[in-house]
Short mmCIF file of C-alpha atoms and ligand atoms in Angstrom, two decimals:
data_model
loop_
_atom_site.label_atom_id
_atom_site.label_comp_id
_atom_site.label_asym_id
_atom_site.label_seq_id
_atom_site.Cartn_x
_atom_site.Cartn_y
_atom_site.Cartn_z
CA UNK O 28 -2.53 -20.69 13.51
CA UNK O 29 -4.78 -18.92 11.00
CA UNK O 30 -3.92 -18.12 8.26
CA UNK O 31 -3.70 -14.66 6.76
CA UNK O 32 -5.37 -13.98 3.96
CA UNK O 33 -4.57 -10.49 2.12
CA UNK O 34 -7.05 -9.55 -0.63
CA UNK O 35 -5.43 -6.90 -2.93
CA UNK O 36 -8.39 -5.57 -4.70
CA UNK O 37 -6.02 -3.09 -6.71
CA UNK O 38 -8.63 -0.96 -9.43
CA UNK O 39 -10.51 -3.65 -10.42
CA UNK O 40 -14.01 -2.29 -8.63
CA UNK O 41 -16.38 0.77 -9.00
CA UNK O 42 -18.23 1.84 -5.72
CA UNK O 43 -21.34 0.06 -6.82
CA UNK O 44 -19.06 -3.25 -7.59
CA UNK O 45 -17.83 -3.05 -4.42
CA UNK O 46 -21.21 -2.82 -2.65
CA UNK O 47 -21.91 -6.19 -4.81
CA UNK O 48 -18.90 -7.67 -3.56
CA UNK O 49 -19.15 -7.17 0.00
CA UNK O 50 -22.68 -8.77 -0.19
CA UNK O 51 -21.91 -12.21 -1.41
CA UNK O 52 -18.37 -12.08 0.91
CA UNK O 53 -20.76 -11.79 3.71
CA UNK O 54 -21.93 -15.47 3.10
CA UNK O 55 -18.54 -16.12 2.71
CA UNK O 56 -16.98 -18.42 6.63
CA UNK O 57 -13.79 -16.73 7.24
CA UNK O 58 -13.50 -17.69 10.86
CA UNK O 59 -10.61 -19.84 10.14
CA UNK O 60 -8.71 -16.86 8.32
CA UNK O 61 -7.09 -13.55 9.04
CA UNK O 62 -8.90 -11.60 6.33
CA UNK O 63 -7.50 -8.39 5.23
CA UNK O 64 -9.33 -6.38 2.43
CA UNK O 65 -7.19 -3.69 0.69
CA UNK O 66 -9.71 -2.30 -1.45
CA UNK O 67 -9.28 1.40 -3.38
CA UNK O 68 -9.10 4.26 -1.33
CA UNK O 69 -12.47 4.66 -2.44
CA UNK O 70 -14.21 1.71 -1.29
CA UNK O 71 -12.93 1.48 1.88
CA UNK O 72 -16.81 2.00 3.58
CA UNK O 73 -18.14 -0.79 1.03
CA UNK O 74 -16.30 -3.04 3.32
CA UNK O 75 -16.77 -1.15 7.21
CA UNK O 76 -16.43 -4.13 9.90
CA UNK O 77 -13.89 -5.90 7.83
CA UNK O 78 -9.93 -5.85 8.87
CA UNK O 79 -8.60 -3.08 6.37
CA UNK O 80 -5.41 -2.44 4.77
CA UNK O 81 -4.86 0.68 1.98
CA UNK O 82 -3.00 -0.44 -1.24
CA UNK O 83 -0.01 2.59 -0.43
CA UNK O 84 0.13 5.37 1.95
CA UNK O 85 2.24 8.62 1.81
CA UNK O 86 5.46 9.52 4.47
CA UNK O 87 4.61 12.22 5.53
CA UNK O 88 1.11 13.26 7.54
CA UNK O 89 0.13 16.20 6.16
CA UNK O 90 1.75 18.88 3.70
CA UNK O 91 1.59 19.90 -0.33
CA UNK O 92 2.02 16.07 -1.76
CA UNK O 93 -0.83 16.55 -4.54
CA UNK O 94 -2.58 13.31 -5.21
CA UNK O 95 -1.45 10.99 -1.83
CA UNK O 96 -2.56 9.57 1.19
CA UNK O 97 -0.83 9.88 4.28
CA UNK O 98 -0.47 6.56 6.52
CA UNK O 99 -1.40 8.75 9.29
CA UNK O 100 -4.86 10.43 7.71
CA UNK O 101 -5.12 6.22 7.18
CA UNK O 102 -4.54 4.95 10.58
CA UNK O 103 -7.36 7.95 11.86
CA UNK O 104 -9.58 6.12 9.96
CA UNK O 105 -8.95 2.48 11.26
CA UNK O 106 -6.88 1.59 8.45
CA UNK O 107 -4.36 -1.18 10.07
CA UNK O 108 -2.50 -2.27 7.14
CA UNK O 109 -0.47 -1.17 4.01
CA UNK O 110 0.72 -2.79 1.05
CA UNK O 111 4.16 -1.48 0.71
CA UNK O 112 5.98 -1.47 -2.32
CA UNK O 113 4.14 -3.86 -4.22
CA UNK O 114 5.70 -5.02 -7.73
CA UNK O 115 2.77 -2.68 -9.35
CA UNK O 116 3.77 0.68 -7.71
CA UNK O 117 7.88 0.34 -7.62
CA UNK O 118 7.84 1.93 -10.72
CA UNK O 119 6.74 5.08 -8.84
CA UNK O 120 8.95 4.45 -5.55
CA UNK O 121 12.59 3.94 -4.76
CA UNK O 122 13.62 1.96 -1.86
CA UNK O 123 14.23 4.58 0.04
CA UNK O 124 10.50 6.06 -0.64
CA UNK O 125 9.44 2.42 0.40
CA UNK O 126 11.63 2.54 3.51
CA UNK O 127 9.98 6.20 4.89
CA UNK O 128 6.77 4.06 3.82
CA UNK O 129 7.72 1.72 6.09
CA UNK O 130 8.57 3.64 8.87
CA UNK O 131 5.22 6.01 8.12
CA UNK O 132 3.16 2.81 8.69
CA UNK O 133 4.90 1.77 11.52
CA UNK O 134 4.75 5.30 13.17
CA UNK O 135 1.01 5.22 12.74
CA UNK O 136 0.28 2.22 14.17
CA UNK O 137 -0.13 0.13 10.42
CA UNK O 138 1.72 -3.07 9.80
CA UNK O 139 3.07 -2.59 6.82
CA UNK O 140 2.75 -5.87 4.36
CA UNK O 141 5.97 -4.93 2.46
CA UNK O 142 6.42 -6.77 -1.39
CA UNK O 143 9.59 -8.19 -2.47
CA UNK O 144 10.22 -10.65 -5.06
CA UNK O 145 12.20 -10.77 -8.44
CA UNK O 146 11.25 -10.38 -11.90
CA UNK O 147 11.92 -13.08 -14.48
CA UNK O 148 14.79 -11.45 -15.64
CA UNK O 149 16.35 -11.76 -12.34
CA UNK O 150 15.55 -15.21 -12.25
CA UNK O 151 16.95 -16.08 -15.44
CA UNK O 152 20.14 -14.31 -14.74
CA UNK O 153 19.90 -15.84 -11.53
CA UNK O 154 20.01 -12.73 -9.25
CA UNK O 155 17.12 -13.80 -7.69
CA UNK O 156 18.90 -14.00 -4.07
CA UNK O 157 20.62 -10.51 -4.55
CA UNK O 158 16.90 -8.73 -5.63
CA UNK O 159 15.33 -10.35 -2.48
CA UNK O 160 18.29 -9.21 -0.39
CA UNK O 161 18.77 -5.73 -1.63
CA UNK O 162 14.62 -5.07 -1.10
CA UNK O 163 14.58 -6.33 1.98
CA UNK O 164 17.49 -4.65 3.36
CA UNK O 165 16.47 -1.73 1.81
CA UNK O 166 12.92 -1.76 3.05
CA UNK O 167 13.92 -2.24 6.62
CA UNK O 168 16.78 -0.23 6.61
CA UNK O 169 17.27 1.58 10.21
CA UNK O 170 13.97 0.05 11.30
CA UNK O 171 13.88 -1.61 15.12
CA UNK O 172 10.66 -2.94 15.85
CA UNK O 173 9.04 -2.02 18.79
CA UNK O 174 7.42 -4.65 21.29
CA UNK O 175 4.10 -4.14 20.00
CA UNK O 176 5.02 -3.68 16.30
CA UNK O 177 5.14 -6.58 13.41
CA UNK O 178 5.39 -6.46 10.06
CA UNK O 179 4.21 -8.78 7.42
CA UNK O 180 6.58 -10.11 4.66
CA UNK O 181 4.80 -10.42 1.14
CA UNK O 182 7.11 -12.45 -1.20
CA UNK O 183 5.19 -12.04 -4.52
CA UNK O 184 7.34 -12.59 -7.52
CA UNK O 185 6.90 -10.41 -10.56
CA UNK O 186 6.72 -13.07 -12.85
CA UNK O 187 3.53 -15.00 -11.39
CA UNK O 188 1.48 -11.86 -10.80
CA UNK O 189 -1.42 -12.36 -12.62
CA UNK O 190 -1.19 -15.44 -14.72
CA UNK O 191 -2.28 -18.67 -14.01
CA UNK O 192 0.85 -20.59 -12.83
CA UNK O 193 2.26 -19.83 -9.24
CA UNK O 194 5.34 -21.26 -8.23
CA UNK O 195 5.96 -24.45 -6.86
CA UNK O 196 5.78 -25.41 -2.90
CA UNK O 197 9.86 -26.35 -2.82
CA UNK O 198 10.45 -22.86 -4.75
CA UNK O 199 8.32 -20.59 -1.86
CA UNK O 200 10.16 -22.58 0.78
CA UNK O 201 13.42 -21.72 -0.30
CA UNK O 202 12.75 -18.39 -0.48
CA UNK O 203 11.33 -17.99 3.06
CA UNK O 204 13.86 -19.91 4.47
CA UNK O 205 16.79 -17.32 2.61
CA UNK O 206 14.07 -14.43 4.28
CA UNK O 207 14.02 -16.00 7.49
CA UNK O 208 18.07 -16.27 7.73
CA UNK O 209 17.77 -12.38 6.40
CA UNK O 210 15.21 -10.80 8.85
CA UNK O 211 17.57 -12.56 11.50
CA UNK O 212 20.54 -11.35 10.31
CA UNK O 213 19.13 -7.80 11.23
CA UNK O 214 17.32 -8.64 14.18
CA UNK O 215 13.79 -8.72 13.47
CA UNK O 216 12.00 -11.21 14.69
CA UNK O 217 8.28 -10.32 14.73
CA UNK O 218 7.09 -10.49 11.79
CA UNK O 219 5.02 -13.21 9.60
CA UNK O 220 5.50 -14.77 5.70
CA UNK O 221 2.79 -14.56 2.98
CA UNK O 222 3.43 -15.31 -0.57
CA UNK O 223 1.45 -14.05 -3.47
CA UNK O 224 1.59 -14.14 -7.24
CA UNK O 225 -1.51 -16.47 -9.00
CA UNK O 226 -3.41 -17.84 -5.77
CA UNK O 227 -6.39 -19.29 -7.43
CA UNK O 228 -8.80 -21.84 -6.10
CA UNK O 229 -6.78 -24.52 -8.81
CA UNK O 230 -3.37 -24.40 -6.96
CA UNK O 231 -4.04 -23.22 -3.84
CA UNK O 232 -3.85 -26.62 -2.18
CA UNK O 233 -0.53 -27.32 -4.02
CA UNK O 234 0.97 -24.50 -2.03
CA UNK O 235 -0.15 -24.86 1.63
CA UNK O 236 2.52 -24.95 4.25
CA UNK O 237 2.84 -24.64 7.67
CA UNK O 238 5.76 -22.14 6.89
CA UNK O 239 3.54 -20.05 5.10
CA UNK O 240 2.23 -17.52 7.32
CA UNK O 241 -0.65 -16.96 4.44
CA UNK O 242 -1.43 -15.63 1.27
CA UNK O 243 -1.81 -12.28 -0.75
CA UNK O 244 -4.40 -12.38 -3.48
CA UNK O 245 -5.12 -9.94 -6.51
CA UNK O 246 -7.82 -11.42 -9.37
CA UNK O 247 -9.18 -14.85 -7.40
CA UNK O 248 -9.72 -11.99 -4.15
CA UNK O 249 -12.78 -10.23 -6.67
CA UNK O 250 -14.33 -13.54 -7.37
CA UNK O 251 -16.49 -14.25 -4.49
CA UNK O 252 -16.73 -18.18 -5.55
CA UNK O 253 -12.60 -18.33 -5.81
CA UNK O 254 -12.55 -16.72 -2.31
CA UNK O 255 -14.72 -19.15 -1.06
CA UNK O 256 -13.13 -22.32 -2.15
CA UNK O 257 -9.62 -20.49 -1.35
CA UNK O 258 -10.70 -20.56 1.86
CA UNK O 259 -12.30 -23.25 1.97
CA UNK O 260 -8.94 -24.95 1.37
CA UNK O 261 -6.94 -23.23 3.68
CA UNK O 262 -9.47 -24.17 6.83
P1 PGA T 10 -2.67 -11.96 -8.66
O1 PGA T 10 -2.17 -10.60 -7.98
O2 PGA T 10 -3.19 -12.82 -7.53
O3 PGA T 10 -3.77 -11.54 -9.59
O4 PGA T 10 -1.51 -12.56 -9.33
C1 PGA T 10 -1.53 -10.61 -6.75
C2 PGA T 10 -1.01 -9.23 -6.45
O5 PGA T 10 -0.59 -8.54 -7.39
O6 PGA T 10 -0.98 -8.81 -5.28
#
């Protein structure tokens, strides 16, 4: 199966930067990938005839919410994925804001690529199990997926966002298999496993799996010569 590859462009490009980006990406080979860009709301046309995903949406469709975007003013402009309570925005939402998220997405046709992982304080005091359970519970809560629905699983600790280390292989295998036993647990079983936190071109190959599903990037997915050998190495 390919793999997915989720490129989390956060605010790291202008317009014009984006423009430049999606030029040298178009040498790039991804026919052995499922590439999805997230770029800024902004710079979604920078990258028309790619598979696109939005970085948050909004609840609710329309209405006085100053400042968002709804998942359904998304999905009318071919938007088919969301990041979803990504470590960088749960500052800003509760778990119950991430669960309407959820449901928003799902409503409007968007798989939602929903974020869990601990922070190193977790992990020291060894509550990383309890974090990943109470997200993920939380995040799905009341949800029943439809036939044609899926959802994608991001498990992107905290504590590797944006260094250089990512975790080890063992480490991400234990957690998907504790996610696994959890998304069964409550009955969903369509749904796929990325991991994220660090991909570079440098570790990728120490981290491919055939129980990873794929992989989200941040920094290495604005560096047109990381993408390339990142995927590259995944082929
Ligand atoms: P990083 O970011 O690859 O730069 O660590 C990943 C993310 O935050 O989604």
């Amino acid at each position: 199966m390919k793999k997915i590859l989720v490129c989390n462009q956060k605010m790291f490009l202008t317009y014009d930067e984006a423009k430049d980006l999606r030029k040298k990406i178009d040498e790039i080979d991804f026919s052995n990938t499922n590439l999805i860009i997230c770029p800024s709301y902004l710079n979604f046309d920078a990258f028309n005839g790619y598979e696109l995903g939005s970085q948050n949406c909004f609840y609710e469709d329309k209405g006085s919410f100053t400042g968002e975007v709804s998942a359904y003013d998304l999905s009318l402009r071919g938007i088919k994925y969301s990041l979803i309570g990504h470590f960088e925005r749960r500052g800003y939402d509760t778990d119950e804001v991430i669960n309407l998220k959820v449901k928003a997405a799902l409503r409007n046709s968007i798989t939602p690529i929903i974020c869990i992982g601990e922070t190193k304080l977790d992990r020291e005091l060894r509550r990383t199990s309890k974090i990943i359970k109470t997200q993920l519970f939380k995040a799905l809560s009341n949800i029943k997926l439809e036939d044609n629905q899926e959802i994608i699983i991001a498990y992107e600790p905290a504590w590797v966002i944006g260094g250089k280390d990512t975790m080890k292989l063992n480490e991400i295998e234990d957690a998907f298999g504790y996610i696994t036993k959890l998304l069964e647990e409550i009955g969903i079983t369509s749904y796929k496993l990325i991991y994220g936190g660090s991909v570079t071109s440098k570790n990728i190959s120490s981290i491919i799996s055939d129980r990873i599903d794929g992989y989200l990037l941040g920094s290495s997915s604005v560096d047109e010569d990381e993408l390339n050998e990142i995927v590259k190495c995944i082929k």
